[in-house]
Amino acid sequence: MIKEKGDIIQLGDGWRLVPFKLMAEHISKRVEPKETKLKYYIGLEHLDSKTLKIKRHGTPEDVQGTKLVAKPGDIIFGKRRAYQGKVAICEWDAIVSAHSMVLRAQEEVIIKELLPFFMQSQEFYNRSLKISEGSLSPTIKWKVLAEEKFIIPPKNIQRDIIEKLNATEDNINCKEILLEKTLKYKEKLVNKLLTRGVNHSNYKPSSIGEIPKDWELKRIDDVCNINPQKEKIADTDTEISFLTMEDISNDAKIINLRERKYSEVSSGFTSFRENDVIVAKITPCFENGKGALAQNLKNSIGFGSTEFHILRAKDEVLPKYIYYHTTNKLFRTLGEWNMTGSAGQKRVPKEFLEGFKIGIPPLTEQRKIVEILDGLENVISNIESNIKNTKKVKEELLIFLFDPKFYQNNIAKV
């Protein structure tokens, strides 16, 4: 039986239809950054989609204009571009972007720990999109969100939902911490293996520091052809691979391999072959780590963005050995320092690549170095896959754990 009590509609079995204003208190305290003694600033750029944890922050000195004030435990919700799905729990006394809402649970209706999970649910996300106003930068108004009504479970089911989602969230957080530590270890290991090698005890001085005695120091253009001539194919209907800048990731992987006819891309694009090393040359793509080892190409040939540099390894080096050098932090840092051009259009010049010096071990040791780093890459890939799968489980939980029908039909399975 449906009963109304003020703004709340009783749906039976303790479930209620509740306006959001009775679920969350809107905190509108404001401050000028230059007048606050708080140490942390949290902007929308510091929030990640689909995670409640804030992993980075700024300081009040970074920003101007009036900001909101948040306390530990408050929810920060990105009201601007809500399609990004940014909801997070504040961990500090902080000032917050005015393009967000600061919310605090109304615990008479909803348990404090449940509200941020509810705001990650598909139902809340869909409603946020529906009530956003504006085209270029859609924004949600509190007075509109406040009147939106949502189905809320009784407190005993709320506690059960919190238990399940907390377990899933803890699982994700632990794996993300493991991933972060593994990536830091990889950064150190890459640098160590590419400069100190495997199981050496005798070293010699060089212009890049000490390297093993049996290594040679060479410029990249001694061991690679840089930006080789464009590939030519007689049959212009031949299918080949195609890559845009968006098709390669910031951790130097191909994430999407398109197919095109040779005739469609033979002019106005950069060409490469199987096992060529791709390096993004324009800012901020280069600094962000964009690049790839070209593998599994259609007919062993690819074309792509004109903002790619191409390194083609000669016989004395393995392509993947060169690839790992291009992912090394030192390579990226020095490349950034050597960029030319105006702001926003800076590029790493070909001359930087030509003159960059690396240690060249015998091929047998190159294979060992690549084998070690490939093994670590597989570990990282497995962790990332595990995180992705666990997040998918969480998304599915967020769908049915807030559905009254699930408890009516599946109570024995919960």
mmCIF file of N, CA and C in Angstrom, residues 66-114:
data_model
loop_
_atom_site.group_PDB
_atom_site.id
_atom_site.type_symbol
_atom_site.label_atom_id
_atom_site.label_comp_id
_atom_site.label_asym_id
_atom_site.label_seq_id
_atom_site.Cartn_x
_atom_site.Cartn_y
_atom_site.Cartn_z
ATOM 1 N N THR A 66 35.800 32.736 -5.961
ATOM 2 C CA THR A 66 35.135 32.149 -4.800
ATOM 3 C C THR A 66 34.989 30.639 -4.945
ATOM 4 N N LYS A 67 35.290 29.922 -3.853
ATOM 5 C CA LYS A 67 35.188 28.468 -3.835
ATOM 6 C C LYS A 67 34.281 28.007 -2.694
ATOM 7 N N LEU A 68 33.903 26.736 -2.756
ATOM 8 C CA LEU A 68 33.112 26.121 -1.698
ATOM 9 C C LEU A 68 34.031 25.537 -0.637
ATOM 10 N N VAL A 69 33.460 25.246 0.525
ATOM 11 C CA VAL A 69 34.226 24.647 1.622
ATOM 12 C C VAL A 69 33.655 23.263 1.915
ATOM 13 N N ALA A 70 34.541 22.279 2.030
ATOM 14 C CA ALA A 70 34.119 20.907 2.332
ATOM 15 C C ALA A 70 34.882 20.388 3.542
ATOM 16 N N LYS A 71 34.232 19.481 4.270
ATOM 17 C CA LYS A 71 34.842 18.837 5.431
ATOM 18 C C LYS A 71 35.050 17.355 5.141
ATOM 19 N N PRO A 72 35.906 16.688 5.913
ATOM 20 C CA PRO A 72 36.101 15.256 5.708
ATOM 21 C C PRO A 72 34.760 14.503 5.801
ATOM 22 N N GLY A 73 34.512 13.634 4.848
ATOM 23 C CA GLY A 73 33.258 12.875 4.814
ATOM 24 C C GLY A 73 32.200 13.482 3.923
ATOM 25 N N ASP A 74 32.357 14.766 3.579
ATOM 26 C CA ASP A 74 31.407 15.388 2.653
ATOM 27 C C ASP A 74 31.569 14.777 1.258
ATOM 28 N N ILE A 75 30.488 14.842 0.486
ATOM 29 C CA ILE A 75 30.520 14.332 -0.885
ATOM 30 C C ILE A 75 30.725 15.496 -1.838
ATOM 31 N N ILE A 76 31.663 15.316 -2.763
ATOM 32 C CA ILE A 76 31.891 16.309 -3.814
ATOM 33 C C ILE A 76 31.322 15.734 -5.109
ATOM 34 N N PHE A 77 30.372 16.448 -5.680
ATOM 35 C CA PHE A 77 29.677 15.984 -6.885
ATOM 36 C C PHE A 77 29.895 16.987 -8.007
ATOM 37 N N GLY A 78 30.399 16.519 -9.130
ATOM 38 C CA GLY A 78 30.625 17.401 -10.276
ATOM 39 C C GLY A 78 29.313 17.753 -10.948
ATOM 40 N N LYS A 79 28.780 18.937 -10.643
ATOM 41 C CA LYS A 79 27.484 19.334 -11.217
ATOM 42 C C LYS A 79 27.640 19.823 -12.658
ATOM 43 N N ARG A 80 28.853 20.192 -13.024
ATOM 44 C CA ARG A 80 29.134 20.608 -14.393
ATOM 45 C C ARG A 80 29.628 19.400 -15.187
ATOM 46 N N ARG A 81 29.049 19.198 -16.361
ATOM 47 C CA ARG A 81 29.362 18.010 -17.179
ATOM 48 C C ARG A 81 29.153 16.731 -16.361
ATOM 49 N N ALA A 82 27.933 16.592 -15.845
ATOM 50 C CA ALA A 82 27.614 15.449 -14.993
ATOM 51 C C ALA A 82 27.771 14.123 -15.719
ATOM 52 N N TYR A 83 27.804 14.170 -17.051
ATOM 53 C CA TYR A 83 28.003 12.929 -17.824
ATOM 54 C C TYR A 83 29.358 12.286 -17.526
ATOM 55 N N GLN A 84 30.265 13.034 -16.897
ATOM 56 C CA GLN A 84 31.563 12.471 -16.530
ATOM 57 C C GLN A 84 31.461 11.570 -15.305
ATOM 58 N N GLY A 85 30.346 11.651 -14.588
ATOM 59 C CA GLY A 85 30.118 10.768 -13.451
ATOM 60 C C GLY A 85 31.105 10.952 -12.310
ATOM 61 N N LYS A 86 31.400 12.199 -11.967
ATOM 62 C CA LYS A 86 32.388 12.464 -10.928
ATOM 63 C C LYS A 86 31.723 12.663 -9.565
ATOM 64 N N VAL A 87 31.918 11.689 -8.699
ATOM 65 C CA VAL A 87 31.434 11.726 -7.312
ATOM 66 C C VAL A 87 32.571 11.221 -6.433
ATOM 67 N N ALA A 88 32.896 11.939 -5.361
ATOM 68 C CA ALA A 88 34.001 11.516 -4.507
ATOM 69 C C ALA A 88 33.742 11.926 -3.065
ATOM 70 N N ILE A 89 34.447 11.260 -2.154
ATOM 71 C CA ILE A 89 34.348 11.564 -0.731
ATOM 72 C C ILE A 89 35.555 12.407 -0.332
ATOM 73 N N CYS A 90 35.298 13.557 0.236
ATOM 74 C CA CYS A 90 36.372 14.450 0.666
ATOM 75 C C CYS A 90 37.087 13.858 1.887
ATOM 76 N N GLU A 91 38.420 13.902 1.869
ATOM 77 C CA GLU A 91 39.203 13.335 2.965
ATOM 78 C C GLU A 91 39.822 14.408 3.856
ATOM 79 N N TRP A 92 39.709 15.682 3.456
ATOM 80 C CA TRP A 92 40.358 16.742 4.200
ATOM 81 C C TRP A 92 39.417 17.939 4.351
ATOM 82 N N ASP A 93 39.768 18.841 5.244
ATOM 83 C CA ASP A 93 39.162 20.171 5.217
ATOM 84 C C ASP A 93 39.746 20.859 3.989
ATOM 85 N N ALA A 94 38.893 21.267 3.070
ATOM 86 C CA ALA A 94 39.395 21.737 1.781
ATOM 87 C C ALA A 94 38.472 22.771 1.174
ATOM 88 N N ILE A 95 39.021 23.549 0.218
ATOM 89 C CA ILE A 95 38.163 24.367 -0.629
ATOM 90 C C ILE A 95 37.941 23.593 -1.928
ATOM 91 N N VAL A 96 36.769 23.824 -2.529
ATOM 92 C CA VAL A 96 36.313 22.974 -3.626
ATOM 93 C C VAL A 96 35.821 23.846 -4.779
ATOM 94 N N SER A 97 35.997 23.356 -5.988
ATOM 95 C CA SER A 97 35.545 24.067 -7.178
ATOM 96 C C SER A 97 34.074 24.459 -7.081
ATOM 97 N N ALA A 98 33.769 25.662 -7.538
ATOM 98 C CA ALA A 98 32.383 26.131 -7.558
ATOM 99 C C ALA A 98 31.559 25.408 -8.625
ATOM 100 N N HIS A 99 32.207 24.609 -9.475
ATOM 101 C CA HIS A 99 31.503 23.809 -10.469
ATOM 102 C C HIS A 99 31.089 22.443 -9.908
ATOM 103 N N SER A 100 31.213 22.316 -8.598
ATOM 104 C CA SER A 100 30.780 21.097 -7.924
ATOM 105 C C SER A 100 29.735 21.441 -6.871
ATOM 106 N N MET A 101 29.092 20.411 -6.339
ATOM 107 C CA MET A 101 28.224 20.556 -5.175
ATOM 108 C C MET A 101 28.889 19.838 -4.002
ATOM 109 N N VAL A 102 28.777 20.445 -2.837
ATOM 110 C CA VAL A 102 29.211 19.785 -1.612
ATOM 111 C C VAL A 102 27.951 19.323 -0.886
ATOM 112 N N LEU A 103 27.873 18.031 -0.629
ATOM 113 C CA LEU A 103 26.666 17.432 -0.057
ATOM 114 C C LEU A 103 26.997 16.649 1.203
ATOM 115 N N ARG A 104 26.025 16.589 2.097
ATOM 116 C CA ARG A 104 26.179 15.860 3.355
ATOM 117 C C ARG A 104 24.913 15.038 3.587
ATOM 118 N N ALA A 105 25.068 13.776 3.921
ATOM 119 C CA ALA A 105 23.918 12.873 4.039
ATOM 120 C C ALA A 105 22.951 13.315 5.126
ATOM 121 N N GLN A 106 21.645 13.227 4.822
ATOM 122 C CA GLN A 106 20.583 13.404 5.819
ATOM 123 C C GLN A 106 20.316 12.018 6.415
ATOM 124 N N GLU A 107 20.917 11.752 7.568
ATOM 125 C CA GLU A 107 20.971 10.380 8.071
ATOM 126 C C GLU A 107 19.642 9.861 8.616
ATOM 127 N N GLU A 108 18.642 10.742 8.715
ATOM 128 C CA GLU A 108 17.323 10.242 9.084
ATOM 129 C C GLU A 108 16.742 9.388 7.959
ATOM 130 N N VAL A 109 17.190 9.659 6.746
ATOM 131 C CA VAL A 109 16.655 8.973 5.565
ATOM 132 C C VAL A 109 17.638 7.955 5.003
ATOM 133 N N ILE A 110 18.905 8.336 4.925
ATOM 134 C CA ILE A 110 19.899 7.474 4.277
ATOM 135 C C ILE A 110 21.177 7.443 5.110
ATOM 136 N N ILE A 111 21.716 6.267 5.308
ATOM 137 C CA ILE A 111 22.951 6.124 6.062
ATOM 138 C C ILE A 111 24.082 6.842 5.332
ATOM 139 N N LYS A 112 24.910 7.541 6.099
ATOM 140 C CA LYS A 112 25.959 8.394 5.537
ATOM 141 C C LYS A 112 26.820 7.667 4.517
ATOM 142 N N GLU A 113 27.227 6.430 4.819
ATOM 143 C CA GLU A 113 28.131 5.692 3.927
ATOM 144 C C GLU A 113 27.460 5.263 2.627
ATOM 145 N N LEU A 114 26.117 5.248 2.607
ATOM 146 C CA LEU A 114 25.425 4.776 1.418
ATOM 147 C C LEU A 114 25.241 5.859 0.364
#
